[in-house]
Each structure stands twice: as C-alpha cells, then as structure tokens.
CSV table of C-alpha atoms and ligand atoms in Angstrom, one decimal:
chain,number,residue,atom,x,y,z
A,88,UNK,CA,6.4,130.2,24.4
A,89,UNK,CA,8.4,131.6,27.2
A,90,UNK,CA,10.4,134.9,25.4
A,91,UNK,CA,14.4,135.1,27.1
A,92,UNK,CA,13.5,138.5,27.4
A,93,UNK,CA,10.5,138.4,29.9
A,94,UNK,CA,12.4,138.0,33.3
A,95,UNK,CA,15.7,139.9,33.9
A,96,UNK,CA,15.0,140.7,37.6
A,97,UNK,CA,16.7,138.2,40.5
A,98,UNK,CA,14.6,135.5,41.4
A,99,UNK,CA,14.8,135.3,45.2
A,100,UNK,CA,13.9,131.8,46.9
A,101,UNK,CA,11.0,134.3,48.7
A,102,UNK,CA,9.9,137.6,48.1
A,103,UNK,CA,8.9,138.7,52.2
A,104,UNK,CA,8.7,142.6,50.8
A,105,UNK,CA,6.2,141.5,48.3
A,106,UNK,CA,4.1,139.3,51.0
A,107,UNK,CA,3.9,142.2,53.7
A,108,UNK,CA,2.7,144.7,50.5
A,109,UNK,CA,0.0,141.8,50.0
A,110,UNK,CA,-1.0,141.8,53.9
A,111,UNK,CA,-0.1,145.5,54.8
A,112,UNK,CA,-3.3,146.8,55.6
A,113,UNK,CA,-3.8,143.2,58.4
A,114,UNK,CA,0.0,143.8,59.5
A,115,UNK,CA,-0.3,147.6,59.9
A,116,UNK,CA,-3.6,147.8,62.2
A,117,UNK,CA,-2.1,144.9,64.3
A,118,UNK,CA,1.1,146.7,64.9
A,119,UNK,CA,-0.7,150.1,65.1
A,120,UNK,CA,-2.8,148.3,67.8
A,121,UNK,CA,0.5,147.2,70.0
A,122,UNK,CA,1.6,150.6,69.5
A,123,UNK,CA,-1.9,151.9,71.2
A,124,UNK,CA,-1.8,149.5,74.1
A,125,UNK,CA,2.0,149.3,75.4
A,126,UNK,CA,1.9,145.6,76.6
A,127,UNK,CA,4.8,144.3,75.2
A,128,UNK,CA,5.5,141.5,77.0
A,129,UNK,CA,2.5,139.2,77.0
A,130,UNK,CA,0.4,141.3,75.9
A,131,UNK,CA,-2.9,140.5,74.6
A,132,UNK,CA,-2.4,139.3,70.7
A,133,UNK,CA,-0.3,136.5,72.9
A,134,UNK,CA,-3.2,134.7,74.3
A,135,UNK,CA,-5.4,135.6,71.1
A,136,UNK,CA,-2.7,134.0,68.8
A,137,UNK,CA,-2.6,131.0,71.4
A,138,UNK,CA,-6.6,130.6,71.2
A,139,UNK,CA,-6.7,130.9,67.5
A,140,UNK,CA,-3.9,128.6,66.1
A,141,UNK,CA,-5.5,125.8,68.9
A,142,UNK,CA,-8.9,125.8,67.0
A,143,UNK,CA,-6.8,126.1,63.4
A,144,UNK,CA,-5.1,122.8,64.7
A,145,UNK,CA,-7.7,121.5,66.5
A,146,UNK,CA,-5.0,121.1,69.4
A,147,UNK,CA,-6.1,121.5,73.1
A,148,UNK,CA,-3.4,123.7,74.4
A,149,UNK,CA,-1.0,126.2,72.1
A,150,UNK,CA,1.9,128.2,74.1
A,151,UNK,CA,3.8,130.7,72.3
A,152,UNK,CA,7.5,131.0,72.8
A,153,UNK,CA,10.5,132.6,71.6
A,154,UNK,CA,11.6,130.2,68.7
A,155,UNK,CA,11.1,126.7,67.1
A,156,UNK,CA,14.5,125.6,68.9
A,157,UNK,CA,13.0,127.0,72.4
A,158,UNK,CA,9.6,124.9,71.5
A,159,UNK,CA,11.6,121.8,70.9
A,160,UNK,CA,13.1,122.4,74.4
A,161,UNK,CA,10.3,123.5,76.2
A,162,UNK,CA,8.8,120.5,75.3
A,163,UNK,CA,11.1,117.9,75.3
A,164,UNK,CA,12.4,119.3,79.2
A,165,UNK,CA,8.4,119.2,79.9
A,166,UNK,CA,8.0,115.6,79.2
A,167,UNK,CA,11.3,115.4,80.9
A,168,UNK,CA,9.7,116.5,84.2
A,169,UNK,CA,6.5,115.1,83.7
A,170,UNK,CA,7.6,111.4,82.8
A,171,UNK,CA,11.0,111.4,85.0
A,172,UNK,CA,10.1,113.5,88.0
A,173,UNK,CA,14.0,115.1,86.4
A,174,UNK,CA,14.6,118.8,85.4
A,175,UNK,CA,16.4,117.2,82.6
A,176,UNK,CA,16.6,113.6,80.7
A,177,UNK,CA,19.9,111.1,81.2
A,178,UNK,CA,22.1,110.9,79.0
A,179,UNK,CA,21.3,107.3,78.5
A,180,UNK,CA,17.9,108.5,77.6
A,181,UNK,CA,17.8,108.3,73.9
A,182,UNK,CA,15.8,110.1,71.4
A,183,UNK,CA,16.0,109.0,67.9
A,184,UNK,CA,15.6,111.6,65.3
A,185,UNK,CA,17.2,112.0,61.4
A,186,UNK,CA,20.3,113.6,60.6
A,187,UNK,CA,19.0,115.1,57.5
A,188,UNK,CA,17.2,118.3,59.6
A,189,UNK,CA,18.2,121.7,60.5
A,190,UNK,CA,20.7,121.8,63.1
A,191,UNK,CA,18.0,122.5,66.1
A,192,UNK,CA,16.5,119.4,65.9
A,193,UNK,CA,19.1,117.6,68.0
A,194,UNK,CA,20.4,120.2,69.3
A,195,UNK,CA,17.3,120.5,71.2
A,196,UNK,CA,18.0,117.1,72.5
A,197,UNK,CA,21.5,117.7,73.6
A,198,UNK,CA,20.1,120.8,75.5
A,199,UNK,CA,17.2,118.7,77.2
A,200,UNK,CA,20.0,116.6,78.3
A,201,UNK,CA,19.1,113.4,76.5
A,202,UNK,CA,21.5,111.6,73.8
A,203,UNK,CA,20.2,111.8,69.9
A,204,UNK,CA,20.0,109.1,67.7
A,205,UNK,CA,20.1,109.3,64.4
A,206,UNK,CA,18.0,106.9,62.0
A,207,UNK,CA,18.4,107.2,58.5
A,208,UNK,CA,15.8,108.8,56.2
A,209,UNK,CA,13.4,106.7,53.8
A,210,UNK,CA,15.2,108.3,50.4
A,211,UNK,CA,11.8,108.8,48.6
A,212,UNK,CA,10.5,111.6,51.0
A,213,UNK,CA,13.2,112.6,53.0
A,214,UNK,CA,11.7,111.8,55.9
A,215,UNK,CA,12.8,109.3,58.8
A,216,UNK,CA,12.3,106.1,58.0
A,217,UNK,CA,9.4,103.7,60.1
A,218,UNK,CA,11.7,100.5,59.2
A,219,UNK,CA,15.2,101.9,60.7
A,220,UNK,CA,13.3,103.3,64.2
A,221,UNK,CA,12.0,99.9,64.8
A,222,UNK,CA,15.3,98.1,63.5
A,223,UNK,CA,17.2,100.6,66.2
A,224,UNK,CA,15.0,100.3,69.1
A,225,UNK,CA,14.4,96.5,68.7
A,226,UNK,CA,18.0,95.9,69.3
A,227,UNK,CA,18.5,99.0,72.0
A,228,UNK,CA,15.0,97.8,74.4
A,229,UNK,CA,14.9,99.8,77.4
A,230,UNK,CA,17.0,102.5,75.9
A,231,UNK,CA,14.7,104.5,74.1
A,232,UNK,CA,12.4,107.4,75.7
A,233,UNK,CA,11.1,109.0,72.7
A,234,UNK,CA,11.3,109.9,68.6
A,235,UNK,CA,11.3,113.4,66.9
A,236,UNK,CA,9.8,113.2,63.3
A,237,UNK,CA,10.8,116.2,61.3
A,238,UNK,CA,7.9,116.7,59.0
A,239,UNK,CA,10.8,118.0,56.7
A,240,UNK,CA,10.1,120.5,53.9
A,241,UNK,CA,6.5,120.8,54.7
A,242,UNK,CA,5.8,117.0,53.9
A,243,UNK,CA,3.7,115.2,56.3
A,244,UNK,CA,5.7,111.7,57.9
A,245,UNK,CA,3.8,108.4,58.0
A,246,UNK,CA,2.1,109.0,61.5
A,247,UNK,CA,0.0,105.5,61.6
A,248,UNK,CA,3.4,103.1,62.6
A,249,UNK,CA,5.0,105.6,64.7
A,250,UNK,CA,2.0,106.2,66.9
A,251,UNK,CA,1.0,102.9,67.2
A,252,UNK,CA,4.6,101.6,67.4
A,253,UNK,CA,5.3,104.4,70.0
A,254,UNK,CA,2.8,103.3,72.5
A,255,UNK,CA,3.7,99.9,72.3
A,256,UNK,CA,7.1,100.7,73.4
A,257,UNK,CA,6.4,103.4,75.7
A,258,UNK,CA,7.7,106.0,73.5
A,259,UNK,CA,6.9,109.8,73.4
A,260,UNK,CA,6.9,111.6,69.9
A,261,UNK,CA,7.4,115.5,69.6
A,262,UNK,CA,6.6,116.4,66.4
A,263,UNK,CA,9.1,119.1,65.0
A,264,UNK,CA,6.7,120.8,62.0
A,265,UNK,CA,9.0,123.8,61.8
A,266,UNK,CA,8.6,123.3,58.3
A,267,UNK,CA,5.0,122.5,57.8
A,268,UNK,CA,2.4,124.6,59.6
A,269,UNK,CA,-1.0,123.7,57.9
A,270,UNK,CA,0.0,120.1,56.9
A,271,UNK,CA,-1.9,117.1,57.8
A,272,UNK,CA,-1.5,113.5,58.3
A,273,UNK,CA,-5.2,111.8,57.2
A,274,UNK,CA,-7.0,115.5,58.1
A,275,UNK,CA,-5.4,115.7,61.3
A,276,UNK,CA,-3.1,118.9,61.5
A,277,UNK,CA,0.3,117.5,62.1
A,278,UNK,CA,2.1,118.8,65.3
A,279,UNK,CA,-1.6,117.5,67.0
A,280,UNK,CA,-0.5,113.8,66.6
A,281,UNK,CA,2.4,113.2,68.9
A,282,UNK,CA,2.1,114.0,72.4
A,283,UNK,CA,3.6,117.4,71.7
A,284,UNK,CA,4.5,119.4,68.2
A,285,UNK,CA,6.6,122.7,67.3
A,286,UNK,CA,6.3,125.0,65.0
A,287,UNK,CA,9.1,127.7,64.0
A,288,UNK,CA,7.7,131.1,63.2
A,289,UNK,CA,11.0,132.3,61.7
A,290,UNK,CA,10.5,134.6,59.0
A,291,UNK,CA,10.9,132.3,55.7
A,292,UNK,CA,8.2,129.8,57.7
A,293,UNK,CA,5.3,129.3,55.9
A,294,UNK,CA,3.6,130.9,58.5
A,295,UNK,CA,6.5,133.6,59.6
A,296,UNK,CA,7.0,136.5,61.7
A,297,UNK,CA,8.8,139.5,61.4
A,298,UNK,CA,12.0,137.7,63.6
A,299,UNK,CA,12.4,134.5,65.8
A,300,UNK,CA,8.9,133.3,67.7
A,301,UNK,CA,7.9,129.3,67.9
A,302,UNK,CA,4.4,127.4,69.4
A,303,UNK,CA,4.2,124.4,71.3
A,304,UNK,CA,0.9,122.3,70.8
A,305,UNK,CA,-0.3,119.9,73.0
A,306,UNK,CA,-3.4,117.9,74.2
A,307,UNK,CA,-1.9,117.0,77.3
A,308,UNK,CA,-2.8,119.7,80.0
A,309,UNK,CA,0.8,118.4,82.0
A,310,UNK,CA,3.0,119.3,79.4
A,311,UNK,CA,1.4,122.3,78.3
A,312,UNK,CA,1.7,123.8,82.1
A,313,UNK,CA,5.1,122.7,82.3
A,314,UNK,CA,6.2,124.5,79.1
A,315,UNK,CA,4.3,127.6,80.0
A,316,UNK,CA,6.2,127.5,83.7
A,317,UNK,CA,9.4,126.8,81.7
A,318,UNK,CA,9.4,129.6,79.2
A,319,UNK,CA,8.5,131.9,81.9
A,320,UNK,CA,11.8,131.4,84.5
A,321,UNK,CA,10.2,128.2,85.8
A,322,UNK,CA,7.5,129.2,87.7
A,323,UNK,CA,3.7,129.8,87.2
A,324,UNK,CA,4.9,132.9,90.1
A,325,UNK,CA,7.8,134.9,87.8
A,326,UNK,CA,9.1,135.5,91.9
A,327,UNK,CA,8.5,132.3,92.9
A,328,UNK,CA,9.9,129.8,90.6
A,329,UNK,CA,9.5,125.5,90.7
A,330,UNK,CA,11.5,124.6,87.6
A,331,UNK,CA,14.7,125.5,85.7
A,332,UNK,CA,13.5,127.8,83.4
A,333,UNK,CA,14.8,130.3,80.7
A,334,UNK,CA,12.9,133.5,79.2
A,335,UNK,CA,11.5,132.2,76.2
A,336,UNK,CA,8.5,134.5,75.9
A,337,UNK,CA,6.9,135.0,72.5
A,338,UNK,CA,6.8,138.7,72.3
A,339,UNK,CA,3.4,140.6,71.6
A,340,UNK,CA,4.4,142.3,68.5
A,341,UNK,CA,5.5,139.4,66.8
A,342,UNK,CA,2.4,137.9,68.0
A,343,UNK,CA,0.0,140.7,66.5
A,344,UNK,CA,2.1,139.8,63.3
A,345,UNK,CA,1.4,136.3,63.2
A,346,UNK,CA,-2.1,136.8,64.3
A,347,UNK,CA,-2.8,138.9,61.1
A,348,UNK,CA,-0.8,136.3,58.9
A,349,UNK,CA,-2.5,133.4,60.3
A,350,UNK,CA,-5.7,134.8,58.3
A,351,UNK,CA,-3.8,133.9,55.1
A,352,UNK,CA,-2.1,130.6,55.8
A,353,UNK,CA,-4.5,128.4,53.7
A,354,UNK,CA,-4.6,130.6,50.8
A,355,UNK,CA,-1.0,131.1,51.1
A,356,UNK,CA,-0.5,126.9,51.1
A,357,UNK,CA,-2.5,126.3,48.1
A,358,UNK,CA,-0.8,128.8,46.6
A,359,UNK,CA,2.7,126.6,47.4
A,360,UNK,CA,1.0,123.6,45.5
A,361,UNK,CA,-0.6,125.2,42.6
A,362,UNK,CA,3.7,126.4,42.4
A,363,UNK,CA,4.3,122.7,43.1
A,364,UNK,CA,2.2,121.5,40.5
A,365,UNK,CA,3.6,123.8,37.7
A,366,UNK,CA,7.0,122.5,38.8
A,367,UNK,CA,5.9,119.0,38.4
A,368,UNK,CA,4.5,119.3,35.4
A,369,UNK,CA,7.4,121.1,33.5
A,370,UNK,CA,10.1,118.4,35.0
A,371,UNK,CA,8.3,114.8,35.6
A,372,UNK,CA,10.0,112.6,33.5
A,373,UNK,CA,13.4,114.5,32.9
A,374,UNK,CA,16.3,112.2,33.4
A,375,UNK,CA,18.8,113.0,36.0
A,376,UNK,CA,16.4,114.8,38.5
A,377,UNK,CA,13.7,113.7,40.7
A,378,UNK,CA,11.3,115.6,41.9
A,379,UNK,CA,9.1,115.7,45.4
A,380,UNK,CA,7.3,112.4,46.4
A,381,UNK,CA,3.4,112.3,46.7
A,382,UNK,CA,2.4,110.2,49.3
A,383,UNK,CA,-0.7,108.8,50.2
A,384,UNK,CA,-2.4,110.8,53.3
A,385,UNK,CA,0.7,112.4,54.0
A,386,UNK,CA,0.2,115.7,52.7
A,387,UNK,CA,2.6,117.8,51.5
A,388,UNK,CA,3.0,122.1,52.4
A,389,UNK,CA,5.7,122.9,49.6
A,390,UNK,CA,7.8,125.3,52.5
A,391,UNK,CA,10.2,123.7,50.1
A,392,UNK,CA,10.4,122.7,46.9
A,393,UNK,CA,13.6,120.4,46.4
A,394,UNK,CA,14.4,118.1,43.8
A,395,UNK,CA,17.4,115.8,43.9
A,396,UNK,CA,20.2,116.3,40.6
A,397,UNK,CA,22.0,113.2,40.7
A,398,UNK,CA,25.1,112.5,38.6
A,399,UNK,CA,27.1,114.9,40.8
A,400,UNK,CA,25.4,118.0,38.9
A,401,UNK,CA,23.9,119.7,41.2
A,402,UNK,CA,26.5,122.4,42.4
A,403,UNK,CA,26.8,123.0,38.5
A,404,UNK,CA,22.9,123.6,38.0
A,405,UNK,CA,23.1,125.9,41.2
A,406,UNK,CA,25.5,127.6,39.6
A,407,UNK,CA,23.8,127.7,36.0
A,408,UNK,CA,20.7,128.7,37.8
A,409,UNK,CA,22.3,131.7,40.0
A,410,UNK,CA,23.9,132.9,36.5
A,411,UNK,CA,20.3,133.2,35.0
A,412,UNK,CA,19.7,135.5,38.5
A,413,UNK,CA,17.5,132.8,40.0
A,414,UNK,CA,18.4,131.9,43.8
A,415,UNK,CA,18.6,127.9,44.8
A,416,UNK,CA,19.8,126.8,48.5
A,417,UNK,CA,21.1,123.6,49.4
A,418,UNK,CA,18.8,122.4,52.6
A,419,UNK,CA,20.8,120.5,54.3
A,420,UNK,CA,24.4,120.4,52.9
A,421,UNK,CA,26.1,118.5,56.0
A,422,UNK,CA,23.8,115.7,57.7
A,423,UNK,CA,23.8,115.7,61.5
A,424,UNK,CA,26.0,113.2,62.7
A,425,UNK,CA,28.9,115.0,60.6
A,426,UNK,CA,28.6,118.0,62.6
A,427,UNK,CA,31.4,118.7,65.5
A,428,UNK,CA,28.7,119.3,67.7
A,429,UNK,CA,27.0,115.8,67.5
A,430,UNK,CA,30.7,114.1,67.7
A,431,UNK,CA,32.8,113.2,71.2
A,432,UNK,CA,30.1,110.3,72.2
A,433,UNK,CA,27.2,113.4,72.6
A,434,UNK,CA,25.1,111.7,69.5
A,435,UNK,CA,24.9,107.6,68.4
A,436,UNK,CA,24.7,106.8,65.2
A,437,UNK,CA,21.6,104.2,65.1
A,438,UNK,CA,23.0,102.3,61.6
A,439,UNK,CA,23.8,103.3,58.0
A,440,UNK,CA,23.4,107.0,57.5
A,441,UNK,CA,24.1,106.6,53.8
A,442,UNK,CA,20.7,108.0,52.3
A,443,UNK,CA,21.3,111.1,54.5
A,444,UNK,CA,24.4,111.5,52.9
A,445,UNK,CA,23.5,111.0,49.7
A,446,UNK,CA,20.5,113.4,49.8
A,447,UNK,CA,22.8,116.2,51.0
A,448,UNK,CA,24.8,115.7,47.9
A,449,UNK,CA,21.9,116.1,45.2
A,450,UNK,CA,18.9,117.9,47.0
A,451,UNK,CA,18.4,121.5,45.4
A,452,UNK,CA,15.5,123.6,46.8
A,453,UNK,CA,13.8,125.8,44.0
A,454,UNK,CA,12.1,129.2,44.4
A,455,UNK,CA,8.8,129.1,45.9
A,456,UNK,CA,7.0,132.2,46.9
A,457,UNK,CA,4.0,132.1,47.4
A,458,UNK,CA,2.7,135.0,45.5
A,459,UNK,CA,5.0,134.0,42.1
A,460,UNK,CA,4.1,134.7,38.5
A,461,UNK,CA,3.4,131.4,36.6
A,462,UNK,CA,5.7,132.8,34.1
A,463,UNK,CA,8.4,133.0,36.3
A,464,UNK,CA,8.1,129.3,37.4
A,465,UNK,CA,8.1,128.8,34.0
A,466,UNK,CA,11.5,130.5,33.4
A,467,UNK,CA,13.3,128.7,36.5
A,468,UNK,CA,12.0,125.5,35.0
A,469,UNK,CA,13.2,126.5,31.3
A,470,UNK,CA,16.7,127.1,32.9
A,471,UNK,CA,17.0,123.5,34.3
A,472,UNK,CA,15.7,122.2,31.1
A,473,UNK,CA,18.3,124.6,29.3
A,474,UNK,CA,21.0,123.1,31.8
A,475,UNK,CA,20.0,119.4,30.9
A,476,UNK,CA,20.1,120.8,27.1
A,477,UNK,CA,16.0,119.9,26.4
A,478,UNK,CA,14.4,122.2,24.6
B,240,PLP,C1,13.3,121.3,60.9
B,240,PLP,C2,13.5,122.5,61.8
B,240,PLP,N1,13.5,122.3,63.2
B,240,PLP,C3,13.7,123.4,64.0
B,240,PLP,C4,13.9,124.7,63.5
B,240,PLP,C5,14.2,125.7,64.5
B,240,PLP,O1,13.3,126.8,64.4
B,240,PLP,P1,13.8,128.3,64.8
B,240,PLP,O2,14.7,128.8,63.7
B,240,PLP,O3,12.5,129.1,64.9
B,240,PLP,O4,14.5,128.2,66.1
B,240,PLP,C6,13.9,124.9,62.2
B,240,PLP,C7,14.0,126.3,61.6
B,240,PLP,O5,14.8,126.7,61.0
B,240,PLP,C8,13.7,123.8,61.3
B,240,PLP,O6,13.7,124.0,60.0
C-alpha cells in the first residue's frame, strides 16, 4: 500500500541532474578529454560519434549536425539537389507530413522551399495515417515529391505501406525520429528505412546532449555528401563552396557527450518500458483515459508517455496532478495547420484534420525518467486514480 506520506518532493517530467550523477564518471573523462585536445570544431569525438551511431543503426552513412531541425533541412535540401539538380524544392513540390508534431517538422519543409501537407493522424497511435497519404496523393498525382513520418513519442510508424507505396509513386521518405532513437520497425532501427532519417539530440531526447546537436542517417552515399557539403557552408572546400549552405556543425564537446551517453541508450530504453509497463498496468481499464497503443512490429521507445483524458478533463487532471507536485506537459497543444506560420497559402491542408484536433485536446504526457523509483510511478498513477475517485 502506497503511504501519502512517501513522496513530497516535485516530480519533474525528467530528472537530467540525476542522469548525468548516473553517467558522471563516462561524461567527465569525455569532456576532460576535449579539454586535453583543443579541437573544438570537428574534433575527433565528431567522426567517432558518426562511426558509432552507423553500426548502432546499422545505417551506411551518419553526419552530425547542429540540431534535429538542421537534420531535417540538411536532408530534405540534399534530396532537393540530388533528385532536382535545384538548391531548393518548388513550391509546388509537396511534402506530406502530420500536423500533430513539433513545430520543426514542417518548418523544415517551408525552409527547404517545398509546400507541407498535412494528413491527418491514425487516432490509435498518433501517428500519420497510411490510408489518408494514399487518399491525398491519389487525387493530387504528380504533385507529390515526398512524406515525412514523425515516429512521434518514440512509437515506431507502420514502415511496410509507406515504403512500398513510396516507391511505387516515386516518393522520397525522411524519417523524422527526433523522438525515438533506438526504436525499430520489424528489427530494423527506424531512421535506416526511408532514404534519409533525423534524430534530435536535444537535451530531454532519449539520447540527449548537454544543448542543441541532431544526425542525419543515410544509405545513400549522394545524400550523405550533400548534407555533409551543406552543413559545412556548401562546400566539401570551407573556401571554395558548390552549394548554399549554412554552419550547422555538431560541435565536438557535445559530441564527446553523446559519445559517452550512447553507451547507455539500450539500458536507458528498457528502462522507459519497464516505466511504461507499470503505467499500464496501474491504468488499463480505467474509464475516461486511454492509454499508449501496442502495435504489432512497430515498437514503441516511451520518450513519452501520453495518455488521452477525454470528457474534456484533462486540463483539470493537469492541474490536480501539478497540485500533488507532479509535472505533466501537453505535447502538442495547437496542431500544425493552426499555427500562423503554416497559414497565407505556405501549407495545404490534405483533408479532415479532426483527429489531430481532437488529440491536442485530451493527450497528457506523464513523467518518465528513466532512472524513476517504482514507487513514485506508483504515486503519479494513485493521483490519476484519486482524480477519477478509484480507490
Ligand atoms: C518530432 C520532432 N521533430 C523535430 C524536432 C527538432 O529537433 P531539435 O529541437 O533538435 O531541433 C523535434 C525536437 O524537439 C521533434 O520532437
């Protein structure tokens, strides 16, 4: 029996002080080695981290870069070049993504110069749905160039349609697994399935850095010299340069960072799921909340655990939950296409967006650090019982 009295600290969505304690010794000797050696840009942890998240992934090329909006960009302006002989896509080149994402997502489009497309999301996981791509692009032929799946809270999409439907229609697919390094679709690591994939190393990532840092991965050696000219001013010669380009380096101390990290990513994601489990198992069956789909072969990370509170009750079980000093956050609480930046003709809408919608009304994200006490997932789930009065 859980006693009131056990937890009267805040429970913070992640604890990053209490991860770095765990790793200190890893993180301190790869930062103490940076220190030694003075090569801050590029230095040598760059290429190491590059060489060592490839065979983690099983991917043929890994570039590092400055964030996981630059690695959407990179890569979509890559393709860009390589498939249009153009610096930049049209803007009657569509992409078709989901409006229930972070922000970056199309914002990566507008920057590569093509138009987004939002597709509604299959309400079950979140995720885009198979059905409404084909529905849009079946009546839009020829205007199409590619799809960006959002693996969205570290939950793998249904790969198996989209590839084969992509390559029927001469589609590319950029993966965008910000959210879930580590997952796989049927053992392959996603990210390694579309021609290209990006990964955020933002701090709360499940594999984060100590500040903004992002990896393209890619087994096509075209794309993968493209983005490397790109982040580095658009040239493989810094004085010399072929492309537009920006300065999207990763730098070498956030790469030493990672590099030790990256040792603990698979303990670290089983960890999620053992939290996801507990989660489960204290709320299945509770009326008025549903919790995470499991999918067949589409495996799930847990960057996020989020349930749905229907009824119109979530802001009050926020609010019940952040008065027992336990954090919640609301990912994503406006869907794409409702954003300024998306209006004025820059975005379409590719049919009903009303799941989107929906979702950012009732999805809640609970507290999942990785190196929680069962006893505190045991006290946020006795709060959410308390708020739906079960005892
Ligand atoms: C789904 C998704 N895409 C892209 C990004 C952008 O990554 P970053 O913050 O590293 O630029 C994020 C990160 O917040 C994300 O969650």
């Amino acid at each position: 029996m859980l006693k009131e009295t056990t937890v009267t600290k805040q429970l913070p969505m992640l604890d990053l002080r209490l991860e770095y304690e765990y790793m200190k010794a890893d993180i301190d000797s790869a930062i103490s080695r940076c220190l030694d050696h003075q090569k801050w840009i590029l230095g040598p942890e760059v290429s190491e981290l590059e060489q060592n998240v490839a065979a983690y992934l099983g991917a043929s090329h890994c570039i590092g870069c400055s964030s996981g909006t630059d690695a959407l960009v990179l890569a979509l302006r890559a393709i860009a070049i390589k498939t249009r002989g153009a610096e930049f896509f049209d803007r009657a080149d569509q992409v078709i993504t989901t409006p229930f994402t972070f922000t970056a997502t199309g914002d990566a489009i507008l920057r590569a110069g093509a138009t987004p497309v939002f597709v509604d999301i299959d309400p079950s996981t979140f995720n885009i749905s198979m059905e409404n791509i084909k529905k849009y692009v079946s009546g839009n032929r020829g205007k199409v160039a590619g799809i960006i799946p959002v693996h969205l809270y570290g939950q793998a999409c249904d790969m198996q349609e989209m590839v084969s439907f992509a390559m029927e229609n001469g589609l590319f697919i950029v993966e965008d697994v910000a959210q879930a390094f580590g997952s796989d679709w049927k053992s392959k690591k996603l990210g390694t399935i579309g021609d290209a994939g990006c990964y955020s190393f933002f701090p709360s990532k499940n594999l984060g850095g100590f500040g903004d840092a992002g990896m393209v991965a890619t087994n096509d050696g075209v794309i993968a010299e493209l983005a490397r000219m790109l982040l580095k001013h658009g040239g493989k010669d810094k004085y010399n340069v072929d492309h537009v380009g920006y300065n999207a380096r990763i730098d070498t101390l956030h790469a030493a960072v990672l590099l030790a990290k990256l040792k603990y990513i698979d303990e670290f994601n089983s960890r999620r799921k053992k939290i996801a489990a507990i989660y489960r198992e204290q709320l299945e069956g509770m009326d008025g909340i549903g919790l995470p789909a499991e999918t067949d072969g589409c495996h799930h990370v847990f960057h996020q655990y989020t349930i749905r509170v229907g009824g119109g009750s979530r802001d009050l079980l926020q609010a019940h939950l952040s008065g027992n000093h336990i954090s919640t956050m609301v990912y994503y609480p406006v869907p794409l296409h409702d954003m300024l930046v998306f209006k004025n003709g820059r975005a379409i809408e590719g049919g009903d967006l009303s799941c989107s919608e929906k979702a950012a009304t009732e999805v809640l994200s609970l507290p999942i650090e990785p190196l929680m006490e069962k006893e505190d997932v045991l006290f946020v789930c006795a709060k959410i019982k308390d708020f739906f009065g079960i005892r």
